[in-house]
Amino acid sequence: MWLNLAKIDVELLESVRANPDLIGAIFFDDGQAPVGVHHEADVFGDDYRTLDAIAQGRAEAEHESAQWRECYPWLAAATGETGENDVEGYEFDYGPAFVLDPGQVTAIAQGLMGEGWGFGAARRDAADGAYEGFEDLGPFYAAAAREGKAIVGGVS
């Protein structure tokens, strides 16, 4: 299970909403990503099982509950767990795709910071600029917010 997120321009967000098949091109069509999407700078990935285990462990330690989606609503929103922003017409392997507009991205970036997620030492690979790994989730959202970008994602 892999969490896939991509920063996209508002124009592409509208195109994705009108034609959900574009989501596959963003993540899975080698060399065929839509104009404006640069995999090295605009795509985030992390093992969803690891993210889930970290969040569950932290929820148990801090809230005596394994229900991390309730304890950390901003993390749930950042990973598409709320279901509020699902895209009809496109399924990843483990559920629907979701989209977030720039306003939602900004709110989530601030919420992640408030919950203490991923604003430590990022592991972003300086050589290729890729965002990968749990520690990069907060910085990825913060960068998207600074750039005025929307986000599309899902778990494959």
JSON list of C-alpha atoms in Angstrom, two decimals:
[
{"chain": "A", "resi": 1, "resn": "MET", "atom": "CA", "xyz": [0.00, 0.00, 0.00]},
{"chain": "A", "resi": 2, "resn": "TRP", "atom": "CA", "xyz": [1.52, 3.28, -1.13]},
{"chain": "A", "resi": 3, "resn": "LEU", "atom": "CA", "xyz": [0.23, 6.79, -0.42]},
{"chain": "A", "resi": 4, "resn": "ASN", "atom": "CA", "xyz": [0.49, 8.86, -3.60]},
{"chain": "A", "resi": 5, "resn": "LEU", "atom": "CA", "xyz": [0.12, 12.65, -3.56]},
{"chain": "A", "resi": 6, "resn": "ALA", "atom": "CA", "xyz": [0.80, 15.21, -6.28]},
{"chain": "A", "resi": 7, "resn": "LYS", "atom": "CA", "xyz": [0.82, 19.01, -6.25]},
{"chain": "A", "resi": 8, "resn": "ILE", "atom": "CA", "xyz": [-1.13, 20.31, -9.24]},
{"chain": "A", "resi": 9, "resn": "ASP", "atom": "CA", "xyz": [-2.17, 23.68, -10.63]},
{"chain": "A", "resi": 10, "resn": "VAL", "atom": "CA", "xyz": [-5.76, 24.83, -10.20]},
{"chain": "A", "resi": 11, "resn": "GLU", "atom": "CA", "xyz": [-6.34, 24.46, -13.94]},
{"chain": "A", "resi": 12, "resn": "LEU", "atom": "CA", "xyz": [-5.33, 20.80, -13.78]},
{"chain": "A", "resi": 13, "resn": "LEU", "atom": "CA", "xyz": [-7.55, 20.36, -10.71]},
{"chain": "A", "resi": 14, "resn": "GLU", "atom": "CA", "xyz": [-10.55, 21.44, -12.76]},
{"chain": "A", "resi": 15, "resn": "SER", "atom": "CA", "xyz": [-9.49, 19.08, -15.57]},
{"chain": "A", "resi": 16, "resn": "VAL", "atom": "CA", "xyz": [-9.15, 16.20, -13.10]},
{"chain": "A", "resi": 17, "resn": "ARG", "atom": "CA", "xyz": [-12.61, 16.86, -11.73]},
{"chain": "A", "resi": 18, "resn": "ALA", "atom": "CA", "xyz": [-14.02, 16.83, -15.27]},
{"chain": "A", "resi": 19, "resn": "ASN", "atom": "CA", "xyz": [-11.94, 13.84, -16.42]},
{"chain": "A", "resi": 20, "resn": "PRO", "atom": "CA", "xyz": [-10.79, 11.65, -13.49]},
{"chain": "A", "resi": 21, "resn": "ASP", "atom": "CA", "xyz": [-8.77, 9.42, -15.85]},
{"chain": "A", "resi": 22, "resn": "LEU", "atom": "CA", "xyz": [-6.11, 12.16, -15.82]},
{"chain": "A", "resi": 23, "resn": "ILE", "atom": "CA", "xyz": [-5.20, 10.97, -12.32]},
{"chain": "A", "resi": 24, "resn": "GLY", "atom": "CA", "xyz": [-3.63, 7.84, -13.80]},
{"chain": "A", "resi": 25, "resn": "ALA", "atom": "CA", "xyz": [-1.52, 9.99, -16.10]},
{"chain": "A", "resi": 26, "resn": "ILE", "atom": "CA", "xyz": [-0.29, 12.05, -13.14]},
{"chain": "A", "resi": 27, "resn": "PHE", "atom": "CA", "xyz": [0.96, 9.04, -11.20]},
{"chain": "A", "resi": 28, "resn": "PHE", "atom": "CA", "xyz": [1.36, 6.03, -13.43]},
{"chain": "A", "resi": 29, "resn": "ASP", "atom": "CA", "xyz": [2.03, 6.91, -17.08]},
{"chain": "A", "resi": 30, "resn": "ASP", "atom": "CA", "xyz": [5.82, 7.00, -17.35]},
{"chain": "A", "resi": 31, "resn": "GLY", "atom": "CA", "xyz": [6.86, 10.18, -19.10]},
{"chain": "A", "resi": 32, "resn": "GLN", "atom": "CA", "xyz": [3.27, 11.12, -19.87]},
{"chain": "A", "resi": 33, "resn": "ALA", "atom": "CA", "xyz": [2.41, 13.30, -16.87]},
{"chain": "A", "resi": 34, "resn": "PRO", "atom": "CA", "xyz": [0.21, 16.29, -17.68]},
{"chain": "A", "resi": 35, "resn": "VAL", "atom": "CA", "xyz": [1.91, 19.59, -18.40]},
{"chain": "A", "resi": 36, "resn": "GLY", "atom": "CA", "xyz": [3.06, 21.28, -15.20]},
{"chain": "A", "resi": 37, "resn": "VAL", "atom": "CA", "xyz": [3.54, 18.10, -13.13]},
{"chain": "A", "resi": 38, "resn": "HIS", "atom": "CA", "xyz": [7.18, 17.36, -12.35]},
{"chain": "A", "resi": 39, "resn": "HIS", "atom": "CA", "xyz": [7.60, 14.06, -10.55]},
{"chain": "A", "resi": 40, "resn": "GLU", "atom": "CA", "xyz": [10.78, 15.10, -8.79]},
{"chain": "A", "resi": 41, "resn": "ALA", "atom": "CA", "xyz": [9.30, 18.26, -7.24]},
{"chain": "A", "resi": 42, "resn": "ASP", "atom": "CA", "xyz": [5.54, 17.67, -7.25]},
{"chain": "A", "resi": 43, "resn": "VAL", "atom": "CA", "xyz": [4.98, 14.07, -6.14]},
{"chain": "A", "resi": 44, "resn": "PHE", "atom": "CA", "xyz": [5.04, 12.59, -2.63]},
{"chain": "A", "resi": 45, "resn": "GLY", "atom": "CA", "xyz": [5.04, 8.92, -1.76]},
{"chain": "A", "resi": 46, "resn": "ASP", "atom": "CA", "xyz": [5.17, 6.85, 1.41]},
{"chain": "A", "resi": 47, "resn": "ASP", "atom": "CA", "xyz": [4.37, 3.35, 2.55]},
{"chain": "A", "resi": 48, "resn": "TYR", "atom": "CA", "xyz": [0.83, 3.73, 3.86]},
{"chain": "A", "resi": 49, "resn": "ARG", "atom": "CA", "xyz": [1.20, 0.82, 6.28]},
{"chain": "A", "resi": 50, "resn": "THR", "atom": "CA", "xyz": [4.15, 2.56, 7.93]},
{"chain": "A", "resi": 51, "resn": "LEU", "atom": "CA", "xyz": [2.24, 5.83, 8.15]},
{"chain": "A", "resi": 52, "resn": "ASP", "atom": "CA", "xyz": [-0.73, 4.00, 9.67]},
{"chain": "A", "resi": 53, "resn": "ALA", "atom": "CA", "xyz": [1.47, 2.23, 12.24]},
{"chain": "A", "resi": 54, "resn": "ILE", "atom": "CA", "xyz": [3.19, 5.47, 13.26]},
{"chain": "A", "resi": 55, "resn": "ALA", "atom": "CA", "xyz": [-0.10, 7.33, 13.58]},
{"chain": "A", "resi": 56, "resn": "GLN", "atom": "CA", "xyz": [-1.73, 4.48, 15.51]},
{"chain": "A", "resi": 57, "resn": "GLY", "atom": "CA", "xyz": [1.23, 4.19, 17.89]},
{"chain": "A", "resi": 58, "resn": "ARG", "atom": "CA", "xyz": [1.24, 7.92, 18.54]},
{"chain": "A", "resi": 59, "resn": "ALA", "atom": "CA", "xyz": [-2.54, 7.95, 19.11]},
{"chain": "A", "resi": 60, "resn": "GLU", "atom": "CA", "xyz": [-2.22, 5.11, 21.61]},
{"chain": "A", "resi": 61, "resn": "ALA", "atom": "CA", "xyz": [0.60, 6.89, 23.45]},
{"chain": "A", "resi": 62, "resn": "GLU", "atom": "CA", "xyz": [-0.97, 10.35, 23.47]},
{"chain": "A", "resi": 63, "resn": "HIS", "atom": "CA", "xyz": [-4.69, 9.61, 23.56]},
{"chain": "A", "resi": 64, "resn": "GLU", "atom": "CA", "xyz": [-4.97, 5.98, 24.73]},
{"chain": "A", "resi": 65, "resn": "SER", "atom": "CA", "xyz": [-6.82, 5.25, 21.51]},
{"chain": "A", "resi": 66, "resn": "ALA", "atom": "CA", "xyz": [-5.76, 3.47, 18.34]},
{"chain": "A", "resi": 67, "resn": "GLN", "atom": "CA", "xyz": [-8.24, 5.55, 16.34]},
{"chain": "A", "resi": 68, "resn": "TRP", "atom": "CA", "xyz": [-5.70, 7.95, 14.83]},
{"chain": "A", "resi": 69, "resn": "ARG", "atom": "CA", "xyz": [-8.16, 9.26, 12.24]},
{"chain": "A", "resi": 70, "resn": "GLU", "atom": "CA", "xyz": [-10.21, 10.71, 15.09]},
{"chain": "A", "resi": 71, "resn": "CYS", "atom": "CA", "xyz": [-7.23, 11.84, 17.17]},
{"chain": "A", "resi": 72, "resn": "TYR", "atom": "CA", "xyz": [-5.48, 13.53, 14.23]},
{"chain": "A", "resi": 73, "resn": "PRO", "atom": "CA", "xyz": [-8.13, 14.88, 11.85]},
{"chain": "A", "resi": 74, "resn": "TRP", "atom": "CA", "xyz": [-5.60, 16.91, 9.84]},
{"chain": "A", "resi": 75, "resn": "LEU", "atom": "CA", "xyz": [-3.50, 13.82, 9.15]},
{"chain": "A", "resi": 76, "resn": "ALA", "atom": "CA", "xyz": [-6.69, 12.01, 8.13]},
{"chain": "A", "resi": 77, "resn": "ALA", "atom": "CA", "xyz": [-7.55, 14.86, 5.75]},
{"chain": "A", "resi": 78, "resn": "ALA", "atom": "CA", "xyz": [-4.00, 14.94, 4.34]},
{"chain": "A", "resi": 79, "resn": "THR", "atom": "CA", "xyz": [-4.17, 11.26, 3.47]},
{"chain": "A", "resi": 80, "resn": "GLY", "atom": "CA", "xyz": [-7.71, 11.23, 2.08]},
{"chain": "A", "resi": 81, "resn": "GLU", "atom": "CA", "xyz": [-9.13, 9.27, 5.00]},
{"chain": "A", "resi": 82, "resn": "THR", "atom": "CA", "xyz": [-12.10, 11.56, 5.57]},
{"chain": "A", "resi": 83, "resn": "GLY", "atom": "CA", "xyz": [-13.81, 10.68, 2.29]},
{"chain": "A", "resi": 84, "resn": "GLU", "atom": "CA", "xyz": [-15.06, 14.26, 1.97]},
{"chain": "A", "resi": 85, "resn": "ASN", "atom": "CA", "xyz": [-13.04, 15.04, -1.15]},
{"chain": "A", "resi": 86, "resn": "ASP", "atom": "CA", "xyz": [-13.26, 11.76, -3.04]},
{"chain": "A", "resi": 87, "resn": "VAL", "atom": "CA", "xyz": [-13.30, 11.83, -6.83]},
{"chain": "A", "resi": 88, "resn": "GLU", "atom": "CA", "xyz": [-16.04, 9.78, -8.41]},
{"chain": "A", "resi": 89, "resn": "GLY", "atom": "CA", "xyz": [-14.79, 7.84, -11.38]},
{"chain": "A", "resi": 90, "resn": "TYR", "atom": "CA", "xyz": [-11.24, 7.00, -10.28]},
{"chain": "A", "resi": 91, "resn": "GLU", "atom": "CA", "xyz": [-10.18, 4.25, -7.91]},
{"chain": "A", "resi": 92, "resn": "PHE", "atom": "CA", "xyz": [-6.71, 3.51, -6.64]},
{"chain": "A", "resi": 93, "resn": "ASP", "atom": "CA", "xyz": [-6.10, -0.04, -5.44]},
{"chain": "A", "resi": 94, "resn": "TYR", "atom": "CA", "xyz": [-7.28, 0.80, -1.91]},
{"chain": "A", "resi": 95, "resn": "GLY", "atom": "CA", "xyz": [-10.06, 3.30, -2.43]},
{"chain": "A", "resi": 96, "resn": "PRO", "atom": "CA", "xyz": [-11.02, 6.38, -4.36]},
{"chain": "A", "resi": 97, "resn": "ALA", "atom": "CA", "xyz": [-8.76, 9.22, -5.38]},
{"chain": "A", "resi": 98, "resn": "PHE", "atom": "CA", "xyz": [-9.25, 12.52, -3.59]},
{"chain": "A", "resi": 99, "resn": "VAL", "atom": "CA", "xyz": [-8.58, 16.16, -4.46]},
{"chain": "A", "resi": 100, "resn": "LEU", "atom": "CA", "xyz": [-7.94, 19.20, -2.31]},
{"chain": "A", "resi": 101, "resn": "ASP", "atom": "CA", "xyz": [-8.16, 22.77, -3.54]},
{"chain": "A", "resi": 102, "resn": "PRO", "atom": "CA", "xyz": [-5.48, 25.33, -2.59]},
{"chain": "A", "resi": 103, "resn": "GLY", "atom": "CA", "xyz": [-7.52, 26.64, 0.36]},
{"chain": "A", "resi": 104, "resn": "GLN", "atom": "CA", "xyz": [-7.90, 23.13, 1.77]},
{"chain": "A", "resi": 105, "resn": "VAL", "atom": "CA", "xyz": [-4.19, 22.47, 1.19]},
{"chain": "A", "resi": 106, "resn": "THR", "atom": "CA", "xyz": [-3.27, 25.58, 3.20]},
{"chain": "A", "resi": 107, "resn": "ALA", "atom": "CA", "xyz": [-5.59, 24.61, 6.04]},
{"chain": "A", "resi": 108, "resn": "ILE", "atom": "CA", "xyz": [-4.21, 21.06, 6.10]},
{"chain": "A", "resi": 109, "resn": "ALA", "atom": "CA", "xyz": [-0.60, 22.29, 6.09]},
{"chain": "A", "resi": 110, "resn": "GLN", "atom": "CA", "xyz": [-1.37, 24.46, 9.12]},
{"chain": "A", "resi": 111, "resn": "GLY", "atom": "CA", "xyz": [-3.30, 21.63, 10.77]},
{"chain": "A", "resi": 112, "resn": "LEU", "atom": "CA", "xyz": [-0.46, 19.16, 10.25]},
{"chain": "A", "resi": 113, "resn": "MET", "atom": "CA", "xyz": [1.91, 21.61, 11.88]},
{"chain": "A", "resi": 114, "resn": "GLY", "atom": "CA", "xyz": [-0.49, 22.00, 14.81]},
{"chain": "A", "resi": 115, "resn": "GLU", "atom": "CA", "xyz": [-0.72, 18.23, 15.22]},
{"chain": "A", "resi": 116, "resn": "GLY", "atom": "CA", "xyz": [3.07, 17.94, 15.02]},
{"chain": "A", "resi": 117, "resn": "TRP", "atom": "CA", "xyz": [3.31, 15.89, 11.82]},
{"chain": "A", "resi": 118, "resn": "GLY", "atom": "CA", "xyz": [6.34, 15.83, 9.59]},
{"chain": "A", "resi": 119, "resn": "PHE", "atom": "CA", "xyz": [8.00, 19.13, 10.37]},
{"chain": "A", "resi": 120, "resn": "GLY", "atom": "CA", "xyz": [11.18, 17.64, 11.78]},
{"chain": "A", "resi": 121, "resn": "ALA", "atom": "CA", "xyz": [14.23, 16.90, 9.69]},
{"chain": "A", "resi": 122, "resn": "ALA", "atom": "CA", "xyz": [12.87, 16.09, 6.26]},
{"chain": "A", "resi": 123, "resn": "ARG", "atom": "CA", "xyz": [14.49, 13.28, 4.31]},
{"chain": "A", "resi": 124, "resn": "ARG", "atom": "CA", "xyz": [13.87, 14.98, 0.98]},
{"chain": "A", "resi": 125, "resn": "ASP", "atom": "CA", "xyz": [16.50, 13.74, -1.41]},
{"chain": "A", "resi": 126, "resn": "ALA", "atom": "CA", "xyz": [18.57, 16.75, -2.39]},
{"chain": "A", "resi": 127, "resn": "ALA", "atom": "CA", "xyz": [19.94, 14.95, -5.45]},
{"chain": "A", "resi": 128, "resn": "ASP", "atom": "CA", "xyz": [16.63, 14.45, -7.20]},
{"chain": "A", "resi": 129, "resn": "GLY", "atom": "CA", "xyz": [14.34, 16.69, -5.14]},
{"chain": "A", "resi": 130, "resn": "ALA", "atom": "CA", "xyz": [11.85, 13.88, -4.47]},
{"chain": "A", "resi": 131, "resn": "TYR", "atom": "CA", "xyz": [9.49, 13.97, -1.52]},
{"chain": "A", "resi": 132, "resn": "GLU", "atom": "CA", "xyz": [9.38, 10.50, -0.02]},
{"chain": "A", "resi": 133, "resn": "GLY", "atom": "CA", "xyz": [8.86, 9.21, 3.46]},
{"chain": "A", "resi": 134, "resn": "PHE", "atom": "CA", "xyz": [6.66, 10.12, 6.36]},
{"chain": "A", "resi": 135, "resn": "GLU", "atom": "CA", "xyz": [8.89, 12.99, 7.51]},
{"chain": "A", "resi": 136, "resn": "ASP", "atom": "CA", "xyz": [8.28, 14.79, 4.22]},
{"chain": "A", "resi": 137, "resn": "LEU", "atom": "CA", "xyz": [4.47, 14.87, 4.49]},
{"chain": "A", "resi": 138, "resn": "GLY", "atom": "CA", "xyz": [4.29, 18.20, 6.36]},
{"chain": "A", "resi": 139, "resn": "PRO", "atom": "CA", "xyz": [6.94, 19.90, 4.21]},
{"chain": "A", "resi": 140, "resn": "PHE", "atom": "CA", "xyz": [5.17, 18.63, 1.07]},
{"chain": "A", "resi": 141, "resn": "TYR", "atom": "CA", "xyz": [1.88, 20.20, 2.14]},
{"chain": "A", "resi": 142, "resn": "ALA", "atom": "CA", "xyz": [3.64, 23.39, 3.24]},
{"chain": "A", "resi": 143, "resn": "ALA", "atom": "CA", "xyz": [5.35, 23.68, -0.16]},
{"chain": "A", "resi": 144, "resn": "ALA", "atom": "CA", "xyz": [2.03, 23.12, -1.96]},
{"chain": "A", "resi": 145, "resn": "ALA", "atom": "CA", "xyz": [0.41, 25.83, 0.18]},
{"chain": "A", "resi": 146, "resn": "ARG", "atom": "CA", "xyz": [3.24, 28.31, -0.54]},
{"chain": "A", "resi": 147, "resn": "GLU", "atom": "CA", "xyz": [2.94, 27.57, -4.26]},
{"chain": "A", "resi": 148, "resn": "GLY", "atom": "CA", "xyz": [-0.87, 27.94, -4.29]},
{"chain": "A", "resi": 149, "resn": "LYS", "atom": "CA", "xyz": [-1.27, 24.38, -5.55]},
{"chain": "A", "resi": 150, "resn": "ALA", "atom": "CA", "xyz": [-4.04, 21.84, -5.21]},
{"chain": "A", "resi": 151, "resn": "ILE", "atom": "CA", "xyz": [-3.35, 18.21, -4.31]},
{"chain": "A", "resi": 152, "resn": "VAL", "atom": "CA", "xyz": [-4.61, 14.96, -5.80]},
{"chain": "A", "resi": 153, "resn": "GLY", "atom": "CA", "xyz": [-3.91, 11.62, -4.17]},
{"chain": "A", "resi": 154, "resn": "GLY", "atom": "CA", "xyz": [-4.88, 8.12, -3.18]},
{"chain": "A", "resi": 155, "resn": "VAL", "atom": "CA", "xyz": [-3.52, 4.81, -1.91]},
{"chain": "A", "resi": 156, "resn": "SER", "atom": "CA", "xyz": [-2.35, 2.24, -4.43]}
]
